[in-house]
Rosetta silent file (secondary structure, phi, psi, omega in degrees, C-alpha in Angstrom):
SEQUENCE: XXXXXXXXXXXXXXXXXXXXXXXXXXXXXXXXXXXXXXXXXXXXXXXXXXXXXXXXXXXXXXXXXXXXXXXXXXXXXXXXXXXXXXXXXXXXXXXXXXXXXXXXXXXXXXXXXXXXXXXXXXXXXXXXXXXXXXXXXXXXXXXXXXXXXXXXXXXXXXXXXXXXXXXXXXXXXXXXXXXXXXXXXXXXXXXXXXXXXXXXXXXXXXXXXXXXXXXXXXXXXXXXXXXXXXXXXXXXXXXXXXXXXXXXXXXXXXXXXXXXXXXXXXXXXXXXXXXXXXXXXXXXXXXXXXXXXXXXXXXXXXXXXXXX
SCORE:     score description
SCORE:     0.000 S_00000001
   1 L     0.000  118.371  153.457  -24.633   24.099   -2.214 S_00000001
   2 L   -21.825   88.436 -160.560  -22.280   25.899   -0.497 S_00000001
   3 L   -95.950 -177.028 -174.127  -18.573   24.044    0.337 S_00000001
   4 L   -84.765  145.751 -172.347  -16.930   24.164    3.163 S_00000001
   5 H   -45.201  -63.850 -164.493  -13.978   26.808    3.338 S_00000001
   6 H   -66.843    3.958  139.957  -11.622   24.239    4.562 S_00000001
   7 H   -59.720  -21.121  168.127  -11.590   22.536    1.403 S_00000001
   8 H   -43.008  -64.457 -163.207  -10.874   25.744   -0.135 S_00000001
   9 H   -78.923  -31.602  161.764   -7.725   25.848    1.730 S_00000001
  10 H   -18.091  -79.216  173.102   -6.737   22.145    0.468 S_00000001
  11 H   -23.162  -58.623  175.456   -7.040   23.509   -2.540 S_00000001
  12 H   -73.828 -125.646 -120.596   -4.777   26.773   -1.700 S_00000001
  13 H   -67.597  -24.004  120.122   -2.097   24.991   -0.352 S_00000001
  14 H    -6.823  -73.945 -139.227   -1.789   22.328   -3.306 S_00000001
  15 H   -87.834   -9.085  167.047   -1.595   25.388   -5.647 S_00000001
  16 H   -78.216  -47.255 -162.195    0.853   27.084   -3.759 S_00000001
  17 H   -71.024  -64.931  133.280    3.437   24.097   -3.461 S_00000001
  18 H    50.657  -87.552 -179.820    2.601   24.073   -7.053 S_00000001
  19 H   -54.661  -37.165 -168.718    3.719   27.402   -7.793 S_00000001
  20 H   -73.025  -19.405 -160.951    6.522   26.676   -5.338 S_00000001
  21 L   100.850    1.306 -156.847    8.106   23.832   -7.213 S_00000001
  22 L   -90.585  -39.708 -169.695    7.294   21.792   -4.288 S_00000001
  23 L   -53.245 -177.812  177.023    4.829   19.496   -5.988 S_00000001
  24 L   -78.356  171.328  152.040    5.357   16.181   -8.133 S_00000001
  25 L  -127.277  126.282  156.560    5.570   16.612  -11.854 S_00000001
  26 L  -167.441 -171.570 -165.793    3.314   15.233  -14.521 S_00000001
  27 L   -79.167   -4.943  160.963    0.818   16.359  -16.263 S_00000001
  28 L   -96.310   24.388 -166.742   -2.011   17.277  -14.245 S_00000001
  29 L  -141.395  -73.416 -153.381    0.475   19.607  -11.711 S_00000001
  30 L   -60.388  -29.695 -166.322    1.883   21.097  -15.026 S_00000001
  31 L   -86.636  -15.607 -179.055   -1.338   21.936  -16.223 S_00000001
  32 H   -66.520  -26.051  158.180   -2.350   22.878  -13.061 S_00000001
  33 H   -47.267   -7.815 -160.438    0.529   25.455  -12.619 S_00000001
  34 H  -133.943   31.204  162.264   -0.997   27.630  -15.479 S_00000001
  35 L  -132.100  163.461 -129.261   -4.487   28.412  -14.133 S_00000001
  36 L   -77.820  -73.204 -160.077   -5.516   31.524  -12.247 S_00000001
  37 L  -139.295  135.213 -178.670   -6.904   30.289   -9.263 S_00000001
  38 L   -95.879   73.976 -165.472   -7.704   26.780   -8.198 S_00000001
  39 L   -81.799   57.316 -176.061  -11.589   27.337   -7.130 S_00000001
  40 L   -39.104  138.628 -172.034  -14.147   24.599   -5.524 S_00000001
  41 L  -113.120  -35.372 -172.959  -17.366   24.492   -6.810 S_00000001
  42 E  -170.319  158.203  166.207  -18.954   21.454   -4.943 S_00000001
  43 E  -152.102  143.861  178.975  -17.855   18.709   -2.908 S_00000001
  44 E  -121.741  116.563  110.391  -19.369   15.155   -1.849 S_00000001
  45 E    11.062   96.125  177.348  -18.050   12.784    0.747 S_00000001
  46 L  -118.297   65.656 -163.569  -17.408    9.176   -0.578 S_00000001
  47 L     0.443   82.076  175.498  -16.594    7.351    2.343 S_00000001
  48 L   -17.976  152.132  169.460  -13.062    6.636    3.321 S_00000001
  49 L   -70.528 -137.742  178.541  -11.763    3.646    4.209 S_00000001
  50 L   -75.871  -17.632 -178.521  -10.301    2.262    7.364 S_00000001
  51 L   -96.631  -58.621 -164.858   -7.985    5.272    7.765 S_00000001
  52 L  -137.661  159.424 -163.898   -8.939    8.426    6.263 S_00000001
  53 E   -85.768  159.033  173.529  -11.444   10.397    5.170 S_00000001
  54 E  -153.165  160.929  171.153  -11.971   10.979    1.077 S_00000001
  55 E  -162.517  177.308 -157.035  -14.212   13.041   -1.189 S_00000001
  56 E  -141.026  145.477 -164.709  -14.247   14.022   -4.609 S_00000001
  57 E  -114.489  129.067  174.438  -13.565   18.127   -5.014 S_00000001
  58 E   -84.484  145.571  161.765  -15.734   19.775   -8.136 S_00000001
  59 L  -122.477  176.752  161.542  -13.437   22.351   -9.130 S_00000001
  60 L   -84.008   12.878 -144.698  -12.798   25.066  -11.803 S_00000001
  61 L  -144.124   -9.871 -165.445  -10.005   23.234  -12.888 S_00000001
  62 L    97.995 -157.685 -163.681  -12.149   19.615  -12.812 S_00000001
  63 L  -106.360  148.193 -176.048  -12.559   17.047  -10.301 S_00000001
  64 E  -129.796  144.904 -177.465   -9.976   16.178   -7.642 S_00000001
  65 E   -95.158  116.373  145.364  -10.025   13.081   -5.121 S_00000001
  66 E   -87.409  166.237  176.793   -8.678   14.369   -1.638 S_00000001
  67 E  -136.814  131.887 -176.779   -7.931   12.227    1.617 S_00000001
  68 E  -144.221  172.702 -143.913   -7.686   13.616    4.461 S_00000001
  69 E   170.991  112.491  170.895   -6.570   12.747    8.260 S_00000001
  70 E   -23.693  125.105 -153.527   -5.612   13.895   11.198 S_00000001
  71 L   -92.310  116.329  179.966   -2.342   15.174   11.140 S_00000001
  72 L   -51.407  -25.835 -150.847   -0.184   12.683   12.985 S_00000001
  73 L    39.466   63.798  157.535    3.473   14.715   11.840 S_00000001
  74 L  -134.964    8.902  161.758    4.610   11.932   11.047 S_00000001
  75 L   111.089  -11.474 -152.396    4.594   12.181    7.118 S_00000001
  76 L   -64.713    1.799  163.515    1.917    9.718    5.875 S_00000001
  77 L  -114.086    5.480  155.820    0.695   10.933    2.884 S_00000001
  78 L   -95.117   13.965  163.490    3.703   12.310    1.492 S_00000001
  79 L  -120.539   53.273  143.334    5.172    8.833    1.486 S_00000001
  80 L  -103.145  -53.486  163.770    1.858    7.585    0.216 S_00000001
  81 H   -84.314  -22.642  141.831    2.417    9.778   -2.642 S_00000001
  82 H   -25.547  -90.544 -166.608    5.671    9.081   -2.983 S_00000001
  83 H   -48.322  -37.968 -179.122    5.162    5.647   -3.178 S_00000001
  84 H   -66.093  -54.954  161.820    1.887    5.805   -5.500 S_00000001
  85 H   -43.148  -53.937  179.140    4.748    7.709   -8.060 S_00000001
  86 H   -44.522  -85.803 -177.784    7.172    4.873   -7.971 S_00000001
  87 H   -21.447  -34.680 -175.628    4.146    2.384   -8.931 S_00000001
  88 L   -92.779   27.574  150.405    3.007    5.002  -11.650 S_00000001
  89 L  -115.065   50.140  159.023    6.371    4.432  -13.798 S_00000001
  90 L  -164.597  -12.919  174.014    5.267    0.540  -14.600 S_00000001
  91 L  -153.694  142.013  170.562    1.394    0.752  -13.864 S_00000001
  92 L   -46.562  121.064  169.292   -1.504    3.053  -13.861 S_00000001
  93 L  -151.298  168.566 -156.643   -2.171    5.232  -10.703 S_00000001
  94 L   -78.900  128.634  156.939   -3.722    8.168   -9.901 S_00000001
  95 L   -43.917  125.030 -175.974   -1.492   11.454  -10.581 S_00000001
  96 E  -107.383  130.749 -173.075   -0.786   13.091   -7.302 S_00000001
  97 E   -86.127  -30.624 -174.300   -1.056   16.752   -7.271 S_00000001
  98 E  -179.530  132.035  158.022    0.051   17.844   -3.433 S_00000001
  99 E  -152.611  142.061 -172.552    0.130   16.420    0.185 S_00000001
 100 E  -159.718 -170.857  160.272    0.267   18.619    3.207 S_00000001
 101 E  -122.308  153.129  179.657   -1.413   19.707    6.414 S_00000001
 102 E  -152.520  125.452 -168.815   -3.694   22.457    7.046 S_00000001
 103 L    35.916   41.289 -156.307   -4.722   23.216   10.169 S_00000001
 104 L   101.652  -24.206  154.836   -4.201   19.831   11.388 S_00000001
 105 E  -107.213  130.571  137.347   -5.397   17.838    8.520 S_00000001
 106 E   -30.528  146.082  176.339   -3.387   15.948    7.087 S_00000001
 107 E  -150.739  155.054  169.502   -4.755   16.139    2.863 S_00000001
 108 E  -132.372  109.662  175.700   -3.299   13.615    0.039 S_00000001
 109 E  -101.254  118.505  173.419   -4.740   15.601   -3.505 S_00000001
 110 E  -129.164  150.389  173.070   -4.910   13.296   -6.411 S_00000001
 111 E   -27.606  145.713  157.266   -6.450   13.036  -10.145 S_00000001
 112 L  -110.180  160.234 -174.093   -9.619   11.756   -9.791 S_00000001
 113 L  -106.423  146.268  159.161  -10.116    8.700  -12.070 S_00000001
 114 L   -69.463  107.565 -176.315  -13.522    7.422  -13.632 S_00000001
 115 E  -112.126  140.036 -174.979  -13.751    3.810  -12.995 S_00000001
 116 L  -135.775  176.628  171.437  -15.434    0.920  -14.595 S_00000001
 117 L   -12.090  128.456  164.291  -15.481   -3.011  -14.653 S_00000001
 118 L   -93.819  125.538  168.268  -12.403   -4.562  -13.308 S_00000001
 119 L   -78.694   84.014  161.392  -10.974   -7.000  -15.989 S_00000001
 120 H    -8.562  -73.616 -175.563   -9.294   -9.950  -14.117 S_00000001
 121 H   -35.728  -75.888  174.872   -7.232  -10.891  -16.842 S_00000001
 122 H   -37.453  -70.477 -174.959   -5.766   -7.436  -17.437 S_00000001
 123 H   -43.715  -28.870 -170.981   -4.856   -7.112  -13.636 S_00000001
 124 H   -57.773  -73.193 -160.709   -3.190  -10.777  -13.366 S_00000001
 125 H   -38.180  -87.948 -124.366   -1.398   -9.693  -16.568 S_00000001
 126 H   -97.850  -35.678  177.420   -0.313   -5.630  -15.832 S_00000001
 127 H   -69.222  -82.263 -168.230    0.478   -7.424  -11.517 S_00000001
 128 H   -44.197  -71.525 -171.425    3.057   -9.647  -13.532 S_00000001
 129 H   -41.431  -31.677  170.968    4.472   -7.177  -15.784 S_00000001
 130 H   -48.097  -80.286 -166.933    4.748   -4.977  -12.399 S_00000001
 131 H   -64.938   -4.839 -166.468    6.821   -7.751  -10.489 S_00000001
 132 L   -73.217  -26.735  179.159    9.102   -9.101  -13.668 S_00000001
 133 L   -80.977  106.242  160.844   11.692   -6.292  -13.213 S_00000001
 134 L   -57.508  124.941 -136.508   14.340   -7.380  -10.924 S_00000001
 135 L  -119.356  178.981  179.171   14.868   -4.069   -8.548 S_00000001
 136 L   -76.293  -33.780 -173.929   18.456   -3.125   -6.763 S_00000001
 137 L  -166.706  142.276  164.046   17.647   -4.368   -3.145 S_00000001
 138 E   -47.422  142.242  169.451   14.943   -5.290   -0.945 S_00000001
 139 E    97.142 -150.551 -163.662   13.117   -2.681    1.020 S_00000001
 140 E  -145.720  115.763 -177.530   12.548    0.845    0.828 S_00000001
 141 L   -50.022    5.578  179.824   14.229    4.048    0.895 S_00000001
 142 L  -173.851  153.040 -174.524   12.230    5.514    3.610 S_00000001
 143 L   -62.304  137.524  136.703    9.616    4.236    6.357 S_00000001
 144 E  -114.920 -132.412  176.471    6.368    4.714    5.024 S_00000001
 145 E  -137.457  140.688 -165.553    3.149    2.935    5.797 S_00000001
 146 E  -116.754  112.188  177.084    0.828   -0.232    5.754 S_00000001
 147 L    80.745 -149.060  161.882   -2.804    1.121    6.956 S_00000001
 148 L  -110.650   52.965  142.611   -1.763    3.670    9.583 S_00000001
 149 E  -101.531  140.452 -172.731    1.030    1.896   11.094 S_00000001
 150 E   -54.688  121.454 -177.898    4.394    2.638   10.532 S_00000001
 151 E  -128.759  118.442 -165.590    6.579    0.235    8.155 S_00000001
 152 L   -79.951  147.335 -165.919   10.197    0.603    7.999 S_00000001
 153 L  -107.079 -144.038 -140.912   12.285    1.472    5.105 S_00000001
 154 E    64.080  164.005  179.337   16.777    0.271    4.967 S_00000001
 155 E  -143.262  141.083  170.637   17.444   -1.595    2.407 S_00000001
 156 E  -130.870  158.809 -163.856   18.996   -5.147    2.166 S_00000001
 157 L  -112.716   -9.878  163.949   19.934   -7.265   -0.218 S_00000001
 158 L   -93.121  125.130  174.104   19.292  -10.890    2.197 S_00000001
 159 H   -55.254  -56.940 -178.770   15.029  -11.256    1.825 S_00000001
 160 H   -43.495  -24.723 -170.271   15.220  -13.158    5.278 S_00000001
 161 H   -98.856  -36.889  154.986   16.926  -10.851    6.929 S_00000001
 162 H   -40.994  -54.016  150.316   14.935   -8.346    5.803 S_00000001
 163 H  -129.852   66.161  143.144   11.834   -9.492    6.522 S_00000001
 164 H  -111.095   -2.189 -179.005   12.041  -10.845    9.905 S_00000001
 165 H  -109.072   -4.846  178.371   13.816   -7.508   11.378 S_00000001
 166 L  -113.175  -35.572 -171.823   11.827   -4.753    8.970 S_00000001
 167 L  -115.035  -45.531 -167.391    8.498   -6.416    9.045 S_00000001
 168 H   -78.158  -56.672 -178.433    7.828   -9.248   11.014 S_00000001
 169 H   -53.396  -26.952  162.699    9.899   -7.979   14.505 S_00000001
 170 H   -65.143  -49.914 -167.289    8.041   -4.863   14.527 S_00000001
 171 H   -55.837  -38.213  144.785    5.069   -5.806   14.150 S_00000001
 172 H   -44.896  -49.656  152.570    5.556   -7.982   16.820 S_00000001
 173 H   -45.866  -35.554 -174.987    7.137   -5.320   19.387 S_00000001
 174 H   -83.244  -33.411  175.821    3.543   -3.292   18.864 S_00000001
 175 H   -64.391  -93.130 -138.301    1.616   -6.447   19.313 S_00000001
 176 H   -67.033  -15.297  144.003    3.156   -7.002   22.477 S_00000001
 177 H   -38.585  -52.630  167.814    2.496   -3.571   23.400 S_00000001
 178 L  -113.273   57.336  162.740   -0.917   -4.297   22.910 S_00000001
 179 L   131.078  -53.918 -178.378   -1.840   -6.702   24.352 S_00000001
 180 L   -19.929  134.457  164.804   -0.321  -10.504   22.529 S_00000001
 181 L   -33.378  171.156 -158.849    0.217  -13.313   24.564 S_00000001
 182 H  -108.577  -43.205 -176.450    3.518  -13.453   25.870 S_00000001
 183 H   -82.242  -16.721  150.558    3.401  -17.372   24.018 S_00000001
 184 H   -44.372  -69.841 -174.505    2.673  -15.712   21.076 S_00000001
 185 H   -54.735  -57.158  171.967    5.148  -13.067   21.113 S_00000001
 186 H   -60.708  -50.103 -156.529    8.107  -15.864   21.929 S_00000001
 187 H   -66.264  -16.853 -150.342    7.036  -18.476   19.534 S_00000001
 188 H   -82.192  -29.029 -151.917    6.501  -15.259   16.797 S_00000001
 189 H   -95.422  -38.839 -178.524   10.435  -14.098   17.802 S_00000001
 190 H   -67.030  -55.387 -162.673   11.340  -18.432   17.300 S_00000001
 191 H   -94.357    1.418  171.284   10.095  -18.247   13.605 S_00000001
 192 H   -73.340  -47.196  179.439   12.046  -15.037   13.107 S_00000001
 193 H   -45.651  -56.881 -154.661   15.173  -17.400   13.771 S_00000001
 194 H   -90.672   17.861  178.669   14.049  -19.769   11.748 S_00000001
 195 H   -32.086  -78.854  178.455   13.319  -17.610    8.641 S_00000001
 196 H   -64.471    6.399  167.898   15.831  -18.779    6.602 S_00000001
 197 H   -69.305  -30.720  172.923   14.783  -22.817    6.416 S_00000001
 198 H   -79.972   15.063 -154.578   11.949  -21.275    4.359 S_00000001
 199 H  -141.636   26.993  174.974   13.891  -19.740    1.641 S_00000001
 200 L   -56.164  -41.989 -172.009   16.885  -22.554    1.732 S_00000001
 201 L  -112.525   -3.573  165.654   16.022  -23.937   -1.716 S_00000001
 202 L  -122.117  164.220 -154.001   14.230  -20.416   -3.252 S_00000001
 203 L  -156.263   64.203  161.132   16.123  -17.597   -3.792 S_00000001
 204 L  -100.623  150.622 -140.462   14.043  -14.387   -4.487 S_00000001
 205 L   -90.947  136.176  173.255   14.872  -11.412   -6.359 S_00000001
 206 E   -53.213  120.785 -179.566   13.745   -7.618   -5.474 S_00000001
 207 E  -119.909  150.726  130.667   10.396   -6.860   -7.333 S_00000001
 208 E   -41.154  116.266  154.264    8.256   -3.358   -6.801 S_00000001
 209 L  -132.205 -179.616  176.988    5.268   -4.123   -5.063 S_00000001
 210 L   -85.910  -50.238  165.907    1.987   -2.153   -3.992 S_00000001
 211 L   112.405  -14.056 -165.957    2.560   -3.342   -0.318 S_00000001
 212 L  -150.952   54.489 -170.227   -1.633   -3.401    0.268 S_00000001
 213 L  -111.598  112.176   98.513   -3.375   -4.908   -2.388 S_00000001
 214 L   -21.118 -176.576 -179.175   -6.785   -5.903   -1.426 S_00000001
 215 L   -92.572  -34.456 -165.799   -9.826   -6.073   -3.300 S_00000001
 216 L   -92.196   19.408 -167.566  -10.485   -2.024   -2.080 S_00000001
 217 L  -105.309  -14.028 -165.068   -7.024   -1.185   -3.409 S_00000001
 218 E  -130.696  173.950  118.462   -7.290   -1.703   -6.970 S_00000001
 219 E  -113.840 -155.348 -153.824   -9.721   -0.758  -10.098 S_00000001
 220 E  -157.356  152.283  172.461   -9.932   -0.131  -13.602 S_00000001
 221 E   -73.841  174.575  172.206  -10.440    2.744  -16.046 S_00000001
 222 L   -68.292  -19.287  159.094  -13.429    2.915  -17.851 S_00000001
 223 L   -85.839   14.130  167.940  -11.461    1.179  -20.714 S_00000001
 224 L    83.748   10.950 -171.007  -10.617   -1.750  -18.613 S_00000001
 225 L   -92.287  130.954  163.836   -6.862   -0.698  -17.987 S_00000001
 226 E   -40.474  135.693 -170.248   -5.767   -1.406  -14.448 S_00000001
 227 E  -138.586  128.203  159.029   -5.191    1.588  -11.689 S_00000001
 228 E  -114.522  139.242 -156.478   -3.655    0.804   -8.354 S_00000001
 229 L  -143.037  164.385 -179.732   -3.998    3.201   -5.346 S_00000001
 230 L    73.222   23.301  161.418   -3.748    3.198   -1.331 S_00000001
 231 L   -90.324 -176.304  175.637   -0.157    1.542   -1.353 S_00000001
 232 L  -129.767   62.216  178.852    2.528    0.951    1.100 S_00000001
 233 L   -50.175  122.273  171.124    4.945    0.255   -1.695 S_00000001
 234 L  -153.165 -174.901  163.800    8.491   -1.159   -1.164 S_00000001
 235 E  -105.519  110.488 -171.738   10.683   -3.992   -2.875 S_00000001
 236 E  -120.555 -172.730  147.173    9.877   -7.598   -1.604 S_00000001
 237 E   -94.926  152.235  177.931    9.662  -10.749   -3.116 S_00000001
 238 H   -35.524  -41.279 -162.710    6.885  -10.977   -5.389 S_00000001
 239 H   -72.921  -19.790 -179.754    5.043  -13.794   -3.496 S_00000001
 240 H   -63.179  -51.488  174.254    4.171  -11.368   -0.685 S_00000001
 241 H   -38.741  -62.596 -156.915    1.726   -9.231   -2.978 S_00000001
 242 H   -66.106  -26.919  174.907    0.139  -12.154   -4.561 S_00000001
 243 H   -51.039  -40.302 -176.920   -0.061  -13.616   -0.687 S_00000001
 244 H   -83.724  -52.527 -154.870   -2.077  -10.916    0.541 S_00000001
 245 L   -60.469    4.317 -177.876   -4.724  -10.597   -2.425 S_00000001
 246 L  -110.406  -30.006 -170.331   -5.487  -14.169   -1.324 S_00000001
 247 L   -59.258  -22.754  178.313   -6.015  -13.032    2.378 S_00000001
 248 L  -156.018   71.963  141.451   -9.728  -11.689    2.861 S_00000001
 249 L    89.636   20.304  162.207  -11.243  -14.206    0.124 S_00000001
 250 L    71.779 -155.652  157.343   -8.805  -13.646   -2.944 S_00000001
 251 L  -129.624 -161.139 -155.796   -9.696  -12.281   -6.273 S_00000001
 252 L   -94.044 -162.871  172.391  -11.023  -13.879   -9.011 S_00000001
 253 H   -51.366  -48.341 -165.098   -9.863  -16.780  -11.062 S_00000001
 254 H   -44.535  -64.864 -174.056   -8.941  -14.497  -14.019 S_00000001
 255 H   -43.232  -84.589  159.462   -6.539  -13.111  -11.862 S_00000001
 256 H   -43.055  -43.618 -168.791   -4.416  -15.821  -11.065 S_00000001
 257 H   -57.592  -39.419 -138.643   -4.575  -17.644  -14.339 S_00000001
 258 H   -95.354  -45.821  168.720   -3.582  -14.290  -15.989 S_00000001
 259 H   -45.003  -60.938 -170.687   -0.403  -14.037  -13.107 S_00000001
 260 H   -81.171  -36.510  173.094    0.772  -17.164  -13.520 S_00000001
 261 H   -52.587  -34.996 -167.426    0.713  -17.482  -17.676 S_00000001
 262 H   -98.987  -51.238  164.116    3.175  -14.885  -17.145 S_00000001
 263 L   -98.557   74.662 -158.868    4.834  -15.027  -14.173 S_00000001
 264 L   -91.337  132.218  179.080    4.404  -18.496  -12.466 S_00000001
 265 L   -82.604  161.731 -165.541    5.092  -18.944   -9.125 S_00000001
 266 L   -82.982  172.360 -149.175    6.951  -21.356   -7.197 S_00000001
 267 L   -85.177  -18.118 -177.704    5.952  -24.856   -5.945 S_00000001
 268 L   -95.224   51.064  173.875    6.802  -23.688   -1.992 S_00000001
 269 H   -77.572  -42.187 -169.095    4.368  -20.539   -2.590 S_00000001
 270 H   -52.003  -71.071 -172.466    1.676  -22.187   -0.737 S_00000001
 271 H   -18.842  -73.682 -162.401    3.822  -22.150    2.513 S_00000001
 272 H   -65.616  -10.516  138.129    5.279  -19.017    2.240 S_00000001
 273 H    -8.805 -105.574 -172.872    1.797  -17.690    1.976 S_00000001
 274 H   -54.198   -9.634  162.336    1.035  -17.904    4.882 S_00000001
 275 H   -74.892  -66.821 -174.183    4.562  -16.190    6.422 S_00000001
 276 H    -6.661  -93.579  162.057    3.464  -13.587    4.191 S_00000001
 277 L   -52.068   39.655  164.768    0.138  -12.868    5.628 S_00000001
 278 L  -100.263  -75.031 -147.319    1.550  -13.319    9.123 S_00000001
 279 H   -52.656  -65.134 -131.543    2.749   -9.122    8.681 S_00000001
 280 H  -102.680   21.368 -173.974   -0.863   -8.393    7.893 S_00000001
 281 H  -123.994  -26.722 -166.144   -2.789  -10.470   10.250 S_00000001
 282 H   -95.012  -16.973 -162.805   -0.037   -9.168   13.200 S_00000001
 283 H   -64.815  -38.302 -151.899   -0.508   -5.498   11.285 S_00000001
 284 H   -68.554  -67.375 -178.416   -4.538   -6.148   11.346 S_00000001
 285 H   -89.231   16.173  144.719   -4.054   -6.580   15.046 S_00000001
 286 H   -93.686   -5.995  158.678   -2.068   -3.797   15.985 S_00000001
 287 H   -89.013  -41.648 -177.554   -4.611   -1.605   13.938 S_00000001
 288 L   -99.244  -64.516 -165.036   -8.147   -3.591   15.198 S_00000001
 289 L    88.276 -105.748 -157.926   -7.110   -5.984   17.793 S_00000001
 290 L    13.441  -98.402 -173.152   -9.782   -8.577   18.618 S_00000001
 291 L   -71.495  -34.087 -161.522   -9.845  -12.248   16.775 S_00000001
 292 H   -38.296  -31.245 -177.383   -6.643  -10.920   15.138 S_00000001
 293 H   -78.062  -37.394  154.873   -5.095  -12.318   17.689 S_00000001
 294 H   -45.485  -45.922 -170.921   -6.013  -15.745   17.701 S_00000001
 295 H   -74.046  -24.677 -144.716   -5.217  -15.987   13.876 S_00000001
 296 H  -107.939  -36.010 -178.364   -2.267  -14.626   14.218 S_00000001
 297 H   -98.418  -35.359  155.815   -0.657  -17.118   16.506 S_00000001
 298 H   -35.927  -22.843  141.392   -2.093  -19.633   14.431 S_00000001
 299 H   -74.516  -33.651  142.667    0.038  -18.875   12.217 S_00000001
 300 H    -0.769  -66.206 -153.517    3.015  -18.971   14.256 S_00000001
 301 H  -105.137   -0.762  174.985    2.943  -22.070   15.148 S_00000001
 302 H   -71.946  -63.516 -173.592    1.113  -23.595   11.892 S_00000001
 303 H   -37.601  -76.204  164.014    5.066  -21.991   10.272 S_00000001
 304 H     4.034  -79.195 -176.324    6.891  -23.674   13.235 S_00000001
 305 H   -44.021  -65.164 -154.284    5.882  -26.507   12.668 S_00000001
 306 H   -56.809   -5.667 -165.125    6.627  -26.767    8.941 S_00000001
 307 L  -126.891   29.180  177.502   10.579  -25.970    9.709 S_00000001
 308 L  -123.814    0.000    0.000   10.701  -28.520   12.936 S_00000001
């Protein structure tokens, strides 16, 4: 089978930044620097997610995962690989080889990985070991992204402050662009104020997180070692990460048990859950809209409450 030419030029323009210096370094860019020509041989479509397109590229050089996406100019997969580097010097992720545009697509080129069984344990475990290292300051050295909306980078060293004016107040200005009650939007702006009554008696510390972890975010080599991929990576507290993997039906037991031997979390987690998963329920409905909206002030005013 024939592929199509514009994967070709993916392909080309990887091996040129390559050549250029432009590219990341490790060891699949270094080796890739020393061959001739970087040729596709076949390619298959493996359905993207909610954002972008993805496919795995047969090459002369071996197999490559691309993503690809309209190109927006507004950077998103060169902070996606960005960010997927930070994450790969404390946990397995895929080596990123090049992100660019070509003719309007957006492309993110990365190792592709073999994948097998996800091991619970190991992830609980290899998530703690992730979050144990106290970082310099909350937030991120550049905006990058959660889905395809825009998530702002500054950095601060108060969490509260931090995230009701980098996470929670945005999301809220694009929700009321589109659409949020007006009683939403006020009571949402009310629990920004009152941000710091939840963290009066905790006091957490900057950790590296993946920024997206779902169940479609993470896997496992074929040798059970944990690979995380698709983040929107910053410095938080810890409890946001484990807040969202609990958000659309958790993971498994393993997981937690495995989290907690090691890292254990604190007795006001349960709250702050749910402010957690406030960003990604107001995120969900500035990317989908529909019930999002309902849930979303249910949260509001379920927080509200707990600080009145």
């Amino acid at each position: 089978m024939a592929a199509p030419t514009t994967y070709q030029t993916f392909l080309d323009d990887a091996l040129a930044q390559i050549r250029r210096g432009e590219a990341p370094e490790n060891a699949l860019t270094e080796r890739l620097a020393e061959v001739g020509a970087l040729e596709l041989t076949d390619q298959r479509g493996i359905g993207g997610g909610c954002i972008a397109d993805a496919a795995r590229l047969e090459t002369t050089a071996g197999p490559l995962f691309l993503k690809t996406h309209p190109d927006r100019g507004d950077g998103m997969f060169p902070a996606e690989g960005r960010g997927i580097e930070a994450l790969g010097t404390r946990i397995r992720t895929p080596q990123v080889v090049a992100a660019g545009s070509v003719d309007g697509t957006a492309y993110l080129l990365l190792e592709w990985l073999d994948l097998g069984p996800v091991d619970d344990a190991a992830l609980g475990e290899a998530m703690a070991e992730l979050h144990a290292e106290p970082q310099a300051a909350f937030g991120w050295h550049e905006d990058n992204f959660i889905g395809a909306m825009p998530q702002l980078g500054g950095e601060d060293d108060d969490w509260a402050r931090f995230y009701g004016q980098r996470r929670l107040a945005p999301q809220l200005d694009w929700a009321a662009e589109r659409g949020l009650s007006g009683r939403s939007i006020d009571a949402g702006r009310k629990l920004i104020d009152a941000l710091p009554a939840f963290f009066s008696d905790y006091h957490p510390y900057p950790a590296l997180i993946h920024g997206d972890m779902w169940g479609a975010n993470h896997g496992a080599l074929t040798d059970g070692t944990p690979v995380l991929f698709d983040p929107a990576t910053y410095r938080a507290d810890r409890e946001a990460e484990i807040a969202m993997t609990e958000l659309f039906g958790g993971f498994a037991p393993g997981f937690y048990q495995a989290y907690q031997a090691h890292l254990p979390l604190d007795a006001g987690y349960r709250t702050r859950k749910t402010l957690y998963n406030l960003y990604h329920v107001l995120n969900h409905f500035n990317l989908f809209g529909g019930g999002y909206a309902n849930r979303a002030d249910g949260m509001i005013r379920q927080l509200l409450a707990e600080v009145r």
